[in-house]
Short mmCIF file of C-alpha atoms in Angstrom, two decimals:
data_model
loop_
_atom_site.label_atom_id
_atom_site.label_comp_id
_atom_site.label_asym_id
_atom_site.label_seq_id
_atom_site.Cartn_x
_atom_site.Cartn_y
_atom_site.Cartn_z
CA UNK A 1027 95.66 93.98 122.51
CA UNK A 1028 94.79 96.34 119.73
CA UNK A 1029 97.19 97.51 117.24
CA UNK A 1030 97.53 100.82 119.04
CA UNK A 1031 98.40 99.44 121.78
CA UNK A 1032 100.93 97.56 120.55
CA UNK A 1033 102.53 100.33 118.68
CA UNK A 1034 102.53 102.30 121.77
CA UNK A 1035 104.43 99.50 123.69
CA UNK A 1036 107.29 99.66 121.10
CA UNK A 1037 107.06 104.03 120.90
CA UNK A 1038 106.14 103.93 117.64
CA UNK A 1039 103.98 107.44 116.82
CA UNK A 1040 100.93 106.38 115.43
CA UNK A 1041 98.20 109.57 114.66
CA UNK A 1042 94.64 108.73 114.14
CA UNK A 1043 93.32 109.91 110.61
CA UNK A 1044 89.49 109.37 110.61
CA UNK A 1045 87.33 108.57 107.55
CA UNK A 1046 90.60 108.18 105.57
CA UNK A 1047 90.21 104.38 104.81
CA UNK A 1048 88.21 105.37 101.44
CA UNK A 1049 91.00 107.69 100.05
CA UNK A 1050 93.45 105.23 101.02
CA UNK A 1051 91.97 102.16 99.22
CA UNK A 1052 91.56 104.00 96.28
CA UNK A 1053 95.03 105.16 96.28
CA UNK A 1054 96.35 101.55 96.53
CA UNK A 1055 93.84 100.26 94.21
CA UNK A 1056 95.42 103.14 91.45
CA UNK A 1057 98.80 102.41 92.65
CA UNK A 1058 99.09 98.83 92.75
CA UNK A 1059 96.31 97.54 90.29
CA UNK A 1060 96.24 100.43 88.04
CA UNK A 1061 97.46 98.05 85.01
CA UNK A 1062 94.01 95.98 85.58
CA UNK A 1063 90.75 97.29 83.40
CA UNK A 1064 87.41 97.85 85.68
CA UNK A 1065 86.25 94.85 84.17
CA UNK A 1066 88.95 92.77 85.04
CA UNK A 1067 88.97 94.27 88.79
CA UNK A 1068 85.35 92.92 88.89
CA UNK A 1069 85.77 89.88 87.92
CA UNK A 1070 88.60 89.04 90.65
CA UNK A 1071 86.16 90.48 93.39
CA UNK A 1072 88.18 93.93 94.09
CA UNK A 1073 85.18 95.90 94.89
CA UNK A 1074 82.65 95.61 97.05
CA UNK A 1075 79.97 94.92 94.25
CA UNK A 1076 76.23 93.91 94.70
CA UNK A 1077 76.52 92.50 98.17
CA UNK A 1078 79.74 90.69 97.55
CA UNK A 1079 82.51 91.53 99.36
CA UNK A 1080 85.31 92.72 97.78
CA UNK A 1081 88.71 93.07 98.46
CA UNK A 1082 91.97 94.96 96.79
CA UNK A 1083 94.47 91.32 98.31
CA UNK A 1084 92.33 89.71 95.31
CA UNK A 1085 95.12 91.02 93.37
CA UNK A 1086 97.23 88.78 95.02
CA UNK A 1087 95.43 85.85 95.43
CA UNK A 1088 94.19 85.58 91.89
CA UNK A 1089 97.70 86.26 90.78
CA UNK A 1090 97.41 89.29 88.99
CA UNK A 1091 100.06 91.31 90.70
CA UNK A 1092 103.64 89.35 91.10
CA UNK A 1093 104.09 89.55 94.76
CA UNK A 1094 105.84 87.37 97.96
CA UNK A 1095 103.79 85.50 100.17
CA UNK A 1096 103.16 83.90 103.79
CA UNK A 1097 107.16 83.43 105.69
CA UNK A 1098 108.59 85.20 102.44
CA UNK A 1099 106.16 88.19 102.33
CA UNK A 1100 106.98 88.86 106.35
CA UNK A 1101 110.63 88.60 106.26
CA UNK A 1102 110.51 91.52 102.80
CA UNK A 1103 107.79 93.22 105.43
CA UNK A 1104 110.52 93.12 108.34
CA UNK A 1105 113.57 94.00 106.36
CA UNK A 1106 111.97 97.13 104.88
CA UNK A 1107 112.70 100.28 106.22
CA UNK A 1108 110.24 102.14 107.16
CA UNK A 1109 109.94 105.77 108.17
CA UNK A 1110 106.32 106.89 107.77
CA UNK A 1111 103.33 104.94 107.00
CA UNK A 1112 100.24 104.44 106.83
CA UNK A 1113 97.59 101.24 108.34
CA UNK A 1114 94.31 101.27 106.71
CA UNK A 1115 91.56 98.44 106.74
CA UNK A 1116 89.34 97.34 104.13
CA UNK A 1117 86.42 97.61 105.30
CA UNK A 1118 86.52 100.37 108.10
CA UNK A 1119 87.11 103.97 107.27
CA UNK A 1120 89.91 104.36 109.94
CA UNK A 1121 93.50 104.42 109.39
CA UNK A 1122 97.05 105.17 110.86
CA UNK A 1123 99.34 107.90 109.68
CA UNK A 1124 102.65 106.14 111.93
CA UNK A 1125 105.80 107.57 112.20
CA UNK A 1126 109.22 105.97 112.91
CA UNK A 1127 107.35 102.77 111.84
CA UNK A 1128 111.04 101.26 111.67
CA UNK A 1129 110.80 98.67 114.49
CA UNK A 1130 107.15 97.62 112.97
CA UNK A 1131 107.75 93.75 112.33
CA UNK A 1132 104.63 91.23 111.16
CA UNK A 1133 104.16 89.67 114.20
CA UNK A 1134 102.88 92.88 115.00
CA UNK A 1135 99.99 92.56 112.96
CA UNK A 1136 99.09 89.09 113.44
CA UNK A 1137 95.70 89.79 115.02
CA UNK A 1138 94.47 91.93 112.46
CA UNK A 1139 92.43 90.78 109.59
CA UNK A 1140 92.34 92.73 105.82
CA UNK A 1141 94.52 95.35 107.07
CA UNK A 1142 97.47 97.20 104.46
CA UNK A 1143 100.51 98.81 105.08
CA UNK A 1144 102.08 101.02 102.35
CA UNK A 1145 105.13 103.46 102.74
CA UNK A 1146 103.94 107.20 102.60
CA UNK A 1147 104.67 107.04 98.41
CA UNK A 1148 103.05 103.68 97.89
CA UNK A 1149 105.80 102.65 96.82
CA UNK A 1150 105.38 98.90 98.40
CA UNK A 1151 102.81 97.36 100.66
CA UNK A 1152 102.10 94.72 103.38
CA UNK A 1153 99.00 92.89 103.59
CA UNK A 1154 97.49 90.85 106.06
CA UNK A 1155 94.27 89.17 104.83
CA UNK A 1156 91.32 87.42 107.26
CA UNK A 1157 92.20 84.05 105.42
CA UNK A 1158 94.87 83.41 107.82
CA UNK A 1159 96.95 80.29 106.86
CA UNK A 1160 95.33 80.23 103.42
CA UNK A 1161 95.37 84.15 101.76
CA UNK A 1162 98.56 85.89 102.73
CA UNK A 1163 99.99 87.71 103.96
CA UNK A 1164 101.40 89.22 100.36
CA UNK A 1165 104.14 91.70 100.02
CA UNK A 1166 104.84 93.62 96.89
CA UNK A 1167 106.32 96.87 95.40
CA UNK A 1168 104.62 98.76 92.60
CA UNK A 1169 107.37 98.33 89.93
CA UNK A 1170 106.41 94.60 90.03
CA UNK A 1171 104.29 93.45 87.62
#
């Protein structure tokens, strides 16, 4: 079952927004890795760069963001309250503007790969990575570094 789906199971409002996965990574990437130099973003594989593929969790997983992981990350994830939000991939342009995203838990998400939540500020985000078991899924808020 596909995320939207899912949502629409538990009423949650979830509104297509098209071609916004690009803004929205680059948001999070100022957001919540603005304290890295480009330099430093390339060397922990943030971009996608010369036919690597990068990711903005490498953050995360090369520890340079403070964050909570795997049972911990879920549980902050869970007990956040959440009003609107948005769902954005990292490598697909499409995204999820979702309203009344209260009831969202993890479990929700646990078929997705490399998808990020963040409250409509981007003030804190979710993460679940494709590295499931190994990478993830990280938590964090932006005043943590």
């Amino acid at each position: 079952m596909d995320i939207v789906e899912i949502f629409k199971n538990k009423k949650i409002q979830a509104k297509e927004i098209p071609a916004w996965g690009a803004y929205l990574r680059n948001r999070w990437d100022e957001e919540f890795a603005a304290h890295l130099t480009h330099q430093e973003k390339e060397s922990i594989f943030l971009y996608d760069d010369g036919g690597l593929c990068g990711y903005l969790w490498h953050i995360f997983s090369y520890e340079k963001k403070k964050c909570l992981e795997k049972e911990k990350a879920e549980k902050a994830f869970n007990m956040e309250p959440k009003k609107f939000c948005y769902l954005f991939y990292q490598h697909y342009d499409h995204a999820l503007l979702i309203k009344n995203a209260s009831v969202i838990k993890a479990m929700d998400l646990i078929e997705e790969e490399d998808v990020y939540i963040v409250d409509k500020e981007f003030t804190w985000t979710f993460v679940v990575t494709h590295e499931k078991g190994w990478c993830g899924p990280y938590f964090t808020r932006k005043d943590k570094e």
